[in-house]
Amino acid sequence: MVNRRVSVNMTTHHHPFWATVMIAGCSLLMLPSVEAQQTRDRLHEPVFRISRAAKNVTTARDAAPGAAAKVNKPHPLDPGLDLARNSLEHIERNIQDYTCTLVKRERVNGSLLEHEFMSCKVRHAGIVNGKKVPFSVYLNFLRPESMKGREVIYMAGTNDGKFTVHEGGFKGRFLPTVSLLPTSTLAMRNQRYPMTEIGIKTMTKRLIEKGTRDRKLGLCKVRMINGAKVKDRVCTMLEVRHDDRRPQFDFHLARVFLDSELNLPIRYEAYDWPTSPGTAPQLIEEYTYMNLKVNVGLRDADFDSKNPKYNF
């Protein structure tokens, strides 16, 4: 149904990213936190809604069944792919860096983990003021309480390809700062993707890859709605659904929310097929980029563990 209001209930917990660290026999685990922390932390929950006044609605349509659709024929995914490619071109041409609050939730090894809230700084690889800069990320965890204060830094081409992480709170007082390879066993514990995959640009590329794949296979239903919202941000929502489970599909239902003003995808959610008839699809992963500010002028110091504003 198009005319509905949907809330994403963010109790504490893709696109994607760091480590559970084990040092001297101590395991820094993602521990569940009490529901009451939701009020205490005072962090607004991402809420998206599909406006009752939404215009330019493309209703769900079946692509041609049977043989894979030919690339040169129109497909219901074409408008969405055009939006995604336009957004990626915009990112590559105009977006040097950004800050945001990233809210992430993932299902790993069959278990749906808690929502994670983190303050992010991201700088794209490129040329800034005549100087070549590498892809760089800084994360400061805000929730859940068990992860609060954790800081992570990664700068491509430095530190032997490793990222640096240390814990916050009581654990940070006695556990040392460590460096880990993004794809190492410890770094990938309770993560769907390595830290090098984090960010809006990579998410946009992956969306284009999935959309191009589905277009060639020709087996999906598509719905596009203007006027959807992620909190107070007006978006275009693209929904893709695979009714039949097939080996080549990695989700049953996926939604992308493209910020109409910023021309950037700010939310992605994907669901698995229902476990039994009549039950709701199971969440696989969701990533929401809130409070997004672009081209803020991030510098090398923002990605330096020696920065006096950080607690490494």
mmCIF file of C-alpha atoms in Angstrom:
data_model
loop_
_atom_site.group_PDB
_atom_site.id
_atom_site.type_symbol
_atom_site.label_atom_id
_atom_site.label_comp_id
_atom_site.label_asym_id
_atom_site.label_seq_id
_atom_site.Cartn_x
_atom_site.Cartn_y
_atom_site.Cartn_z
ATOM 1 C CA MET A 1 0.000 0.000 0.000
ATOM 2 C CA VAL A 2 1.262 3.461 -0.863
ATOM 3 C CA ASN A 3 -0.741 5.431 1.655
ATOM 4 C CA ARG A 4 0.792 4.420 4.946
ATOM 5 C CA ARG A 5 3.109 5.647 7.659
ATOM 6 C CA VAL A 6 6.031 3.532 8.673
ATOM 7 C CA SER A 7 8.320 3.952 11.664
ATOM 8 C CA VAL A 8 11.678 2.269 12.069
ATOM 9 C CA ASN A 9 12.010 1.489 15.760
ATOM 10 C CA MET A 10 15.661 2.007 16.572
ATOM 11 C CA THR A 11 16.401 0.190 19.766
ATOM 12 C CA THR A 12 20.115 0.188 20.356
ATOM 13 C CA HIS A 13 22.408 -1.839 18.007
ATOM 14 C CA HIS A 14 24.862 -2.340 6.267
ATOM 15 C CA HIS A 15 27.241 -0.520 4.613
ATOM 16 C CA PRO A 16 29.652 -1.899 6.956
ATOM 17 C CA PHE A 17 32.535 -2.237 9.320
ATOM 18 C CA TRP A 18 34.983 -2.586 12.232
ATOM 19 C CA ALA A 19 36.233 -4.891 14.899
ATOM 20 C CA THR A 20 35.411 -6.827 17.984
ATOM 21 C CA VAL A 21 38.833 -6.788 19.576
ATOM 22 C CA MET A 22 40.347 -9.576 21.663
ATOM 23 C CA ILE A 23 43.365 -8.691 23.742
ATOM 24 C CA ALA A 24 45.035 -10.748 26.468
ATOM 25 C CA GLY A 25 42.077 -13.081 26.587
ATOM 26 C CA CYS A 26 39.552 -10.237 26.930
ATOM 27 C CA SER A 27 36.769 -10.135 24.361
ATOM 28 C CA LEU A 28 35.144 -6.762 23.669
ATOM 29 C CA LEU A 29 31.709 -7.980 22.641
ATOM 30 C CA MET A 30 28.654 -6.151 21.357
ATOM 31 C CA LEU A 31 26.569 -6.633 24.508
ATOM 32 C CA PRO A 32 22.815 -5.987 24.619
ATOM 33 C CA SER A 33 21.766 -2.855 26.477
ATOM 34 C CA VAL A 34 18.643 -2.090 28.484
ATOM 35 C CA GLU A 35 15.623 -0.691 26.658
ATOM 36 C CA ALA A 36 15.565 2.283 29.019
ATOM 37 C CA GLN A 37 18.803 3.552 27.511
ATOM 38 C CA GLN A 38 16.801 4.636 24.497
ATOM 39 C CA THR A 39 15.298 7.511 26.441
ATOM 40 C CA ARG A 40 18.454 8.330 28.382
ATOM 41 C CA ASP A 41 20.672 8.615 25.317
ATOM 42 C CA ARG A 42 18.357 11.227 23.745
ATOM 43 C CA LEU A 43 19.233 10.188 20.244
ATOM 44 C CA HIS A 44 16.378 10.603 17.791
ATOM 45 C CA GLU A 45 15.289 7.478 15.998
ATOM 46 C CA PRO A 46 15.327 7.418 12.207
ATOM 47 C CA VAL A 47 11.753 7.568 10.984
ATOM 48 C CA PHE A 48 10.732 7.263 7.387
ATOM 49 C CA ARG A 49 7.249 7.699 6.078
ATOM 50 C CA ILE A 50 5.546 7.537 2.720
ATOM 51 C CA SER A 51 3.491 10.692 2.363
ATOM 52 C CA ARG A 52 -0.235 10.386 1.702
ATOM 53 C CA ALA A 53 0.256 13.185 -0.808
ATOM 54 C CA ALA A 54 3.106 11.410 -2.592
ATOM 55 C CA LYS A 55 3.153 12.129 -6.291
ATOM 56 C CA ASN A 56 4.594 10.392 -9.330
ATOM 57 C CA VAL A 57 3.970 6.927 -7.960
ATOM 58 C CA THR A 58 5.166 3.984 -10.022
ATOM 59 C CA THR A 59 3.174 0.978 -8.848
ATOM 60 C CA ALA A 60 4.705 -2.462 -8.491
ATOM 61 C CA ARG A 61 5.283 -4.078 -11.870
ATOM 62 C CA ASP A 62 6.592 -7.419 -13.028
ATOM 63 C CA ALA A 63 9.502 -7.445 -15.412
ATOM 64 C CA ALA A 64 9.117 -9.944 -18.213
ATOM 65 C CA PRO A 65 9.174 -13.450 -16.670
ATOM 66 C CA GLY A 66 11.036 -16.396 -18.089
ATOM 67 C CA ALA A 67 14.066 -15.489 -20.138
ATOM 68 C CA ALA A 68 16.317 -12.734 -18.826
ATOM 69 C CA ALA A 69 15.379 -9.271 -20.041
ATOM 70 C CA LYS A 70 17.517 -7.864 -22.785
ATOM 71 C CA VAL A 71 19.604 -4.913 -21.681
ATOM 72 C CA ASN A 72 18.400 -2.695 -24.537
ATOM 73 C CA LYS A 73 14.703 -3.072 -23.649
ATOM 74 C CA PRO A 74 12.923 -0.833 -21.120
ATOM 75 C CA HIS A 75 12.784 -2.213 -17.594
ATOM 76 C CA PRO A 76 10.977 -1.004 -14.437
ATOM 77 C CA LEU A 77 14.392 -0.567 -12.762
ATOM 78 C CA ASP A 78 15.619 1.933 -15.367
ATOM 79 C CA PRO A 79 14.400 5.101 -13.576
ATOM 80 C CA GLY A 80 15.953 3.936 -10.306
ATOM 81 C CA LEU A 81 19.239 3.035 -11.970
ATOM 82 C CA ASP A 82 19.292 6.444 -13.651
ATOM 83 C CA LEU A 83 18.857 8.118 -10.246
ATOM 84 C CA ALA A 84 21.622 6.005 -8.699
ATOM 85 C CA ARG A 85 24.081 6.650 -11.543
ATOM 86 C CA ASN A 86 23.317 10.364 -11.436
ATOM 87 C CA SER A 87 23.922 10.340 -7.688
ATOM 88 C CA LEU A 88 27.255 8.519 -8.057
ATOM 89 C CA GLU A 89 28.383 11.005 -10.691
ATOM 90 C CA HIS A 90 27.374 13.831 -8.339
ATOM 91 C CA ILE A 91 29.373 12.253 -5.501
ATOM 92 C CA GLU A 92 32.466 11.783 -7.634
ATOM 93 C CA ARG A 93 32.314 15.312 -9.024
ATOM 94 C CA ASN A 94 31.165 17.333 -6.035
ATOM 95 C CA ILE A 95 31.410 15.547 -2.673
ATOM 96 C CA GLN A 96 34.855 15.612 -1.066
ATOM 97 C CA ASP A 97 33.869 14.707 2.481
ATOM 98 C CA TYR A 98 31.007 14.648 4.954
ATOM 99 C CA THR A 99 30.042 14.193 8.587
ATOM 100 C CA CYS A 100 26.940 12.371 9.791
ATOM 101 C CA THR A 101 25.381 10.104 12.373
ATOM 102 C CA LEU A 102 25.312 6.573 11.000
ATOM 103 C CA VAL A 103 22.722 4.158 12.340
ATOM 104 C CA LYS A 104 23.443 0.565 11.436
ATOM 105 C CA ARG A 105 21.796 -2.781 12.088
ATOM 106 C CA GLU A 106 22.799 -6.138 10.628
ATOM 107 C CA ARG A 107 21.903 -9.790 10.822
ATOM 108 C CA VAL A 108 25.071 -11.859 11.199
ATOM 109 C CA ASN A 109 25.140 -15.670 11.316
ATOM 110 C CA GLY A 110 21.372 -15.725 11.725
ATOM 111 C CA SER A 111 21.253 -13.293 14.658
ATOM 112 C CA LEU A 112 19.850 -9.768 14.366
ATOM 113 C CA LEU A 113 22.250 -7.547 16.290
ATOM 114 C CA GLU A 114 21.511 -4.298 18.103
ATOM 115 C CA HIS A 115 21.355 -0.934 16.408
ATOM 116 C CA GLU A 116 24.641 0.946 16.495
ATOM 117 C CA PHE A 117 24.764 4.743 16.489
ATOM 118 C CA MET A 118 28.054 6.391 15.601
ATOM 119 C CA SER A 119 29.347 9.827 14.747
ATOM 120 C CA CYS A 120 31.221 9.619 11.433
ATOM 121 C CA LYS A 121 33.732 11.606 9.442
ATOM 122 C CA VAL A 122 34.355 10.376 5.904
ATOM 123 C CA ARG A 123 36.724 11.769 3.290
ATOM 124 C CA HIS A 124 36.745 10.449 -0.269
ATOM 125 C CA ALA A 125 39.944 9.707 -2.127
ATOM 126 C CA GLY A 126 40.791 12.492 -4.567
ATOM 127 C CA ILE A 127 42.632 15.737 -5.111
ATOM 128 C CA VAL A 128 41.950 18.539 -2.627
ATOM 129 C CA ASN A 129 43.686 21.895 -3.100
ATOM 130 C CA GLY A 130 46.193 20.225 -5.412
ATOM 131 C CA LYS A 131 47.027 17.518 -2.868
ATOM 132 C CA LYS A 132 46.211 13.841 -3.253
ATOM 133 C CA VAL A 133 44.230 12.570 -0.265
ATOM 134 C CA PRO A 134 43.325 8.946 0.562
ATOM 135 C CA PHE A 135 39.964 7.508 1.551
ATOM 136 C CA SER A 136 39.665 8.158 5.286
ATOM 137 C CA VAL A 137 37.183 7.325 8.056
ATOM 138 C CA TYR A 138 36.779 8.288 11.718
ATOM 139 C CA LEU A 139 34.052 6.727 13.898
ATOM 140 C CA ASN A 140 32.983 7.521 17.444
ATOM 141 C CA PHE A 141 30.377 5.132 18.857
ATOM 142 C CA LEU A 142 27.428 6.691 20.676
ATOM 143 C CA ARG A 143 25.248 3.641 21.323
ATOM 144 C CA PRO A 144 24.756 0.993 22.605
ATOM 145 C CA GLU A 145 26.184 1.608 26.062
ATOM 146 C CA SER A 146 28.532 -1.382 25.753
ATOM 147 C CA MET A 147 30.229 0.301 22.760
ATOM 148 C CA LYS A 148 29.921 3.948 23.774
ATOM 149 C CA GLY A 149 33.197 5.851 23.413
ATOM 150 C CA ARG A 150 34.821 3.373 21.027
ATOM 151 C CA GLU A 151 36.853 5.219 18.385
ATOM 152 C CA VAL A 152 38.045 3.869 15.050
ATOM 153 C CA ILE A 153 40.315 5.447 12.429
ATOM 154 C CA TYR A 154 41.191 4.225 8.965
ATOM 155 C CA MET A 155 43.241 5.968 6.267
ATOM 156 C CA ALA A 156 43.890 4.030 3.066
ATOM 157 C CA GLY A 157 47.548 3.473 2.242
ATOM 158 C CA THR A 158 48.770 4.007 5.810
ATOM 159 C CA ASN A 159 49.393 1.828 8.867
ATOM 160 C CA ASP A 160 50.089 -1.208 6.648
ATOM 161 C CA GLY A 161 46.475 -1.189 5.493
ATOM 162 C CA LYS A 162 45.164 -1.562 9.053
ATOM 163 C CA PHE A 163 42.648 0.483 11.006
ATOM 164 C CA THR A 164 43.183 1.643 14.564
ATOM 165 C CA VAL A 165 40.638 1.045 17.316
ATOM 166 C CA HIS A 166 40.353 1.573 21.034
ATOM 167 C CA GLU A 167 37.542 1.088 23.511
ATOM 168 C CA GLY A 168 35.748 3.755 25.504
ATOM 169 C CA GLY A 169 34.506 3.850 29.060
ATOM 170 C CA PHE A 170 35.896 1.513 31.692
ATOM 171 C CA LYS A 171 37.316 -0.942 29.153
ATOM 172 C CA GLY A 172 39.315 1.848 27.515
ATOM 173 C CA ARG A 173 41.194 2.432 30.758
ATOM 174 C CA PHE A 174 43.047 -0.868 30.692
ATOM 175 C CA LEU A 175 42.826 -2.169 27.107
ATOM 176 C CA PRO A 176 45.432 -0.798 24.681
ATOM 177 C CA THR A 177 44.841 0.762 21.285
ATOM 178 C CA VAL A 178 45.318 -1.854 18.559
ATOM 179 C CA SER A 179 45.527 -2.037 14.754
ATOM 180 C CA LEU A 180 43.750 -4.693 12.678
ATOM 181 C CA LEU A 181 43.451 -5.607 9.021
ATOM 182 C CA PRO A 182 39.887 -4.832 7.872
ATOM 183 C CA THR A 183 39.302 -8.387 6.621
ATOM 184 C CA SER A 184 40.924 -10.205 9.542
ATOM 185 C CA THR A 185 38.875 -12.659 11.585
ATOM 186 C CA LEU A 186 38.718 -10.349 14.589
ATOM 187 C CA ALA A 187 37.798 -7.326 12.497
ATOM 188 C CA MET A 188 34.957 -9.203 10.781
ATOM 189 C CA ARG A 189 33.464 -10.610 13.983
ATOM 190 C CA ASN A 190 29.784 -9.610 14.073
ATOM 191 C CA GLN A 191 30.167 -7.605 10.837
ATOM 192 C CA ARG A 192 28.727 -8.175 7.378
ATOM 193 C CA TYR A 193 31.325 -6.013 5.610
ATOM 194 C CA PRO A 194 34.882 -4.800 6.227
ATOM 195 C CA MET A 195 35.393 -1.228 7.343
ATOM 196 C CA THR A 196 36.735 -0.290 3.910
ATOM 197 C CA GLU A 197 33.152 -0.704 2.602
ATOM 198 C CA ILE A 198 31.689 2.013 4.815
ATOM 199 C CA GLY A 199 30.168 5.149 3.354
ATOM 200 C CA ILE A 200 27.593 6.577 0.984
ATOM 201 C CA LYS A 201 29.784 6.339 -2.111
ATOM 202 C CA THR A 202 30.418 2.615 -1.716
ATOM 203 C CA MET A 203 26.750 2.033 -0.880
ATOM 204 C CA THR A 204 25.746 3.798 -4.107
ATOM 205 C CA LYS A 205 28.134 1.654 -6.148
ATOM 206 C CA ARG A 206 26.749 -1.539 -4.609
ATOM 207 C CA LEU A 207 23.180 -0.425 -5.306
ATOM 208 C CA ILE A 208 24.047 0.113 -8.977
ATOM 209 C CA GLU A 209 25.663 -3.327 -9.123
ATOM 210 C CA LYS A 210 22.592 -5.010 -7.619
ATOM 211 C CA GLY A 211 20.207 -3.046 -9.849
ATOM 212 C CA THR A 212 22.197 -3.861 -12.991
ATOM 213 C CA ARG A 213 22.163 -7.539 -12.023
ATOM 214 C CA ASP A 214 18.407 -7.551 -11.460
ATOM 215 C CA ARG A 215 17.791 -5.711 -14.699
ATOM 216 C CA LYS A 216 19.608 -8.407 -16.657
ATOM 217 C CA LEU A 217 17.763 -11.211 -14.875
ATOM 218 C CA GLY A 218 14.431 -9.477 -15.443
ATOM 219 C CA LEU A 219 12.704 -11.035 -12.433
ATOM 220 C CA CYS A 220 11.637 -8.328 -9.982
ATOM 221 C CA LYS A 221 8.860 -5.951 -9.046
ATOM 222 C CA VAL A 222 9.605 -2.247 -8.714
ATOM 223 C CA ARG A 223 7.893 0.623 -6.948
ATOM 224 C CA MET A 224 9.107 4.231 -6.876
ATOM 225 C CA ILE A 225 7.540 6.915 -4.692
ATOM 226 C CA ASN A 226 8.314 10.630 -4.466
ATOM 227 C CA GLY A 227 7.685 12.365 -1.159
ATOM 228 C CA ALA A 228 8.871 9.640 1.213
ATOM 229 C CA LYS A 229 10.746 10.927 4.255
ATOM 230 C CA VAL A 230 13.634 9.828 6.436
ATOM 231 C CA LYS A 231 13.021 11.950 9.530
ATOM 232 C CA ASP A 232 12.711 15.462 8.083
ATOM 233 C CA ARG A 233 14.495 14.703 4.796
ATOM 234 C CA VAL A 234 12.319 14.459 1.680
ATOM 235 C CA CYS A 235 13.349 11.490 -0.448
ATOM 236 C CA THR A 236 12.535 9.396 -3.465
ATOM 237 C CA MET A 237 11.975 5.814 -2.328
ATOM 238 C CA LEU A 238 12.816 2.930 -4.648
ATOM 239 C CA GLU A 239 11.555 -0.516 -3.665
ATOM 240 C CA VAL A 240 12.622 -3.740 -5.386
ATOM 241 C CA ARG A 241 11.023 -7.085 -4.613
ATOM 242 C CA HIS A 242 11.868 -10.645 -5.618
ATOM 243 C CA ASP A 243 8.876 -12.869 -4.952
ATOM 244 C CA ASP A 244 10.698 -16.116 -5.673
ATOM 245 C CA ARG A 245 13.808 -17.139 -3.792
ATOM 246 C CA ARG A 246 16.602 -17.792 -6.277
ATOM 247 C CA PRO A 247 20.348 -18.354 -5.725
ATOM 248 C CA GLN A 248 21.252 -15.185 -7.621
ATOM 249 C CA PHE A 249 19.158 -12.942 -5.336
ATOM 250 C CA ASP A 250 20.489 -11.822 -1.959
ATOM 251 C CA PHE A 251 17.262 -10.206 -0.720
ATOM 252 C CA HIS A 252 13.492 -10.582 -0.963
ATOM 253 C CA LEU A 253 12.730 -6.870 -0.520
ATOM 254 C CA ALA A 254 14.990 -3.822 -0.574
ATOM 255 C CA ARG A 255 14.298 -0.096 -0.237
ATOM 256 C CA VAL A 256 16.571 2.824 -1.065
ATOM 257 C CA PHE A 257 15.830 6.394 0.035
ATOM 258 C CA LEU A 258 17.490 9.084 -2.101
ATOM 259 C CA ASP A 259 17.608 12.544 -0.500
ATOM 260 C CA SER A 260 15.910 14.875 -2.995
ATOM 261 C CA GLU A 261 17.955 17.931 -2.021
ATOM 262 C CA LEU A 262 21.368 16.357 -1.531
ATOM 263 C CA ASN A 263 21.000 13.838 -4.380
ATOM 264 C CA LEU A 264 22.450 11.152 -2.104
ATOM 265 C CA PRO A 265 21.109 7.823 -0.854
ATOM 266 C CA ILE A 266 20.682 8.226 2.906
ATOM 267 C CA ARG A 267 18.973 4.976 3.831
ATOM 268 C CA TYR A 268 19.109 1.367 2.634
ATOM 269 C CA GLU A 269 17.211 -1.570 4.067
ATOM 270 C CA ALA A 270 17.008 -5.163 2.875
ATOM 271 C CA TYR A 271 14.835 -8.087 3.991
ATOM 272 C CA ASP A 272 15.015 -11.845 3.612
ATOM 273 C CA TRP A 273 12.092 -14.001 2.515
ATOM 274 C CA PRO A 274 9.520 -14.829 5.225
ATOM 275 C CA THR A 275 10.344 -17.991 7.135
ATOM 276 C CA SER A 276 6.763 -19.219 6.700
ATOM 277 C CA PRO A 277 3.635 -18.084 4.816
ATOM 278 C CA GLY A 278 1.924 -15.085 6.352
ATOM 279 C CA THR A 279 4.929 -13.943 8.402
ATOM 280 C CA ALA A 280 6.836 -10.710 7.917
ATOM 281 C CA PRO A 281 10.131 -10.621 5.981
ATOM 282 C CA GLN A 282 13.219 -10.742 8.194
ATOM 283 C CA LEU A 283 15.549 -7.758 8.278
ATOM 284 C CA ILE A 284 18.987 -8.506 6.815
ATOM 285 C CA GLU A 285 20.597 -5.083 7.097
ATOM 286 C CA GLU A 286 19.790 -1.392 7.328
ATOM 287 C CA TYR A 287 21.932 1.742 7.205
ATOM 288 C CA THR A 288 20.720 5.306 7.773
ATOM 289 C CA TYR A 289 22.875 8.408 7.343
ATOM 290 C CA MET A 290 21.386 11.191 9.477
ATOM 291 C CA ASN A 291 22.450 14.799 10.134
ATOM 292 C CA LEU A 292 24.449 14.703 6.918
ATOM 293 C CA LYS A 293 26.730 17.689 6.244
ATOM 294 C CA VAL A 294 28.801 17.635 3.055
ATOM 295 C CA ASN A 295 32.089 19.305 2.120
ATOM 296 C CA VAL A 296 32.945 20.441 5.634
ATOM 297 C CA GLY A 297 36.687 20.593 4.890
ATOM 298 C CA LEU A 298 38.029 17.555 6.741
ATOM 299 C CA ARG A 299 41.823 17.428 7.081
ATOM 300 C CA ASP A 300 44.473 14.827 7.846
ATOM 301 C CA ALA A 301 44.205 15.744 11.541
ATOM 302 C CA ASP A 302 40.616 14.464 11.543
ATOM 303 C CA PHE A 303 41.982 11.001 10.783
ATOM 304 C CA ASP A 304 45.014 11.062 13.087
ATOM 305 C CA SER A 305 44.961 9.063 16.315
ATOM 306 C CA LYS A 306 47.222 11.743 17.816
ATOM 307 C CA ASN A 307 44.488 14.348 17.495
ATOM 308 C CA PRO A 308 44.100 15.813 21.012
ATOM 309 C CA LYS A 309 40.297 15.811 20.595
ATOM 310 C CA TYR A 310 40.338 12.018 20.423
ATOM 311 C CA ASN A 311 41.006 9.513 23.187
ATOM 312 C CA PHE A 312 43.364 7.019 21.558
#
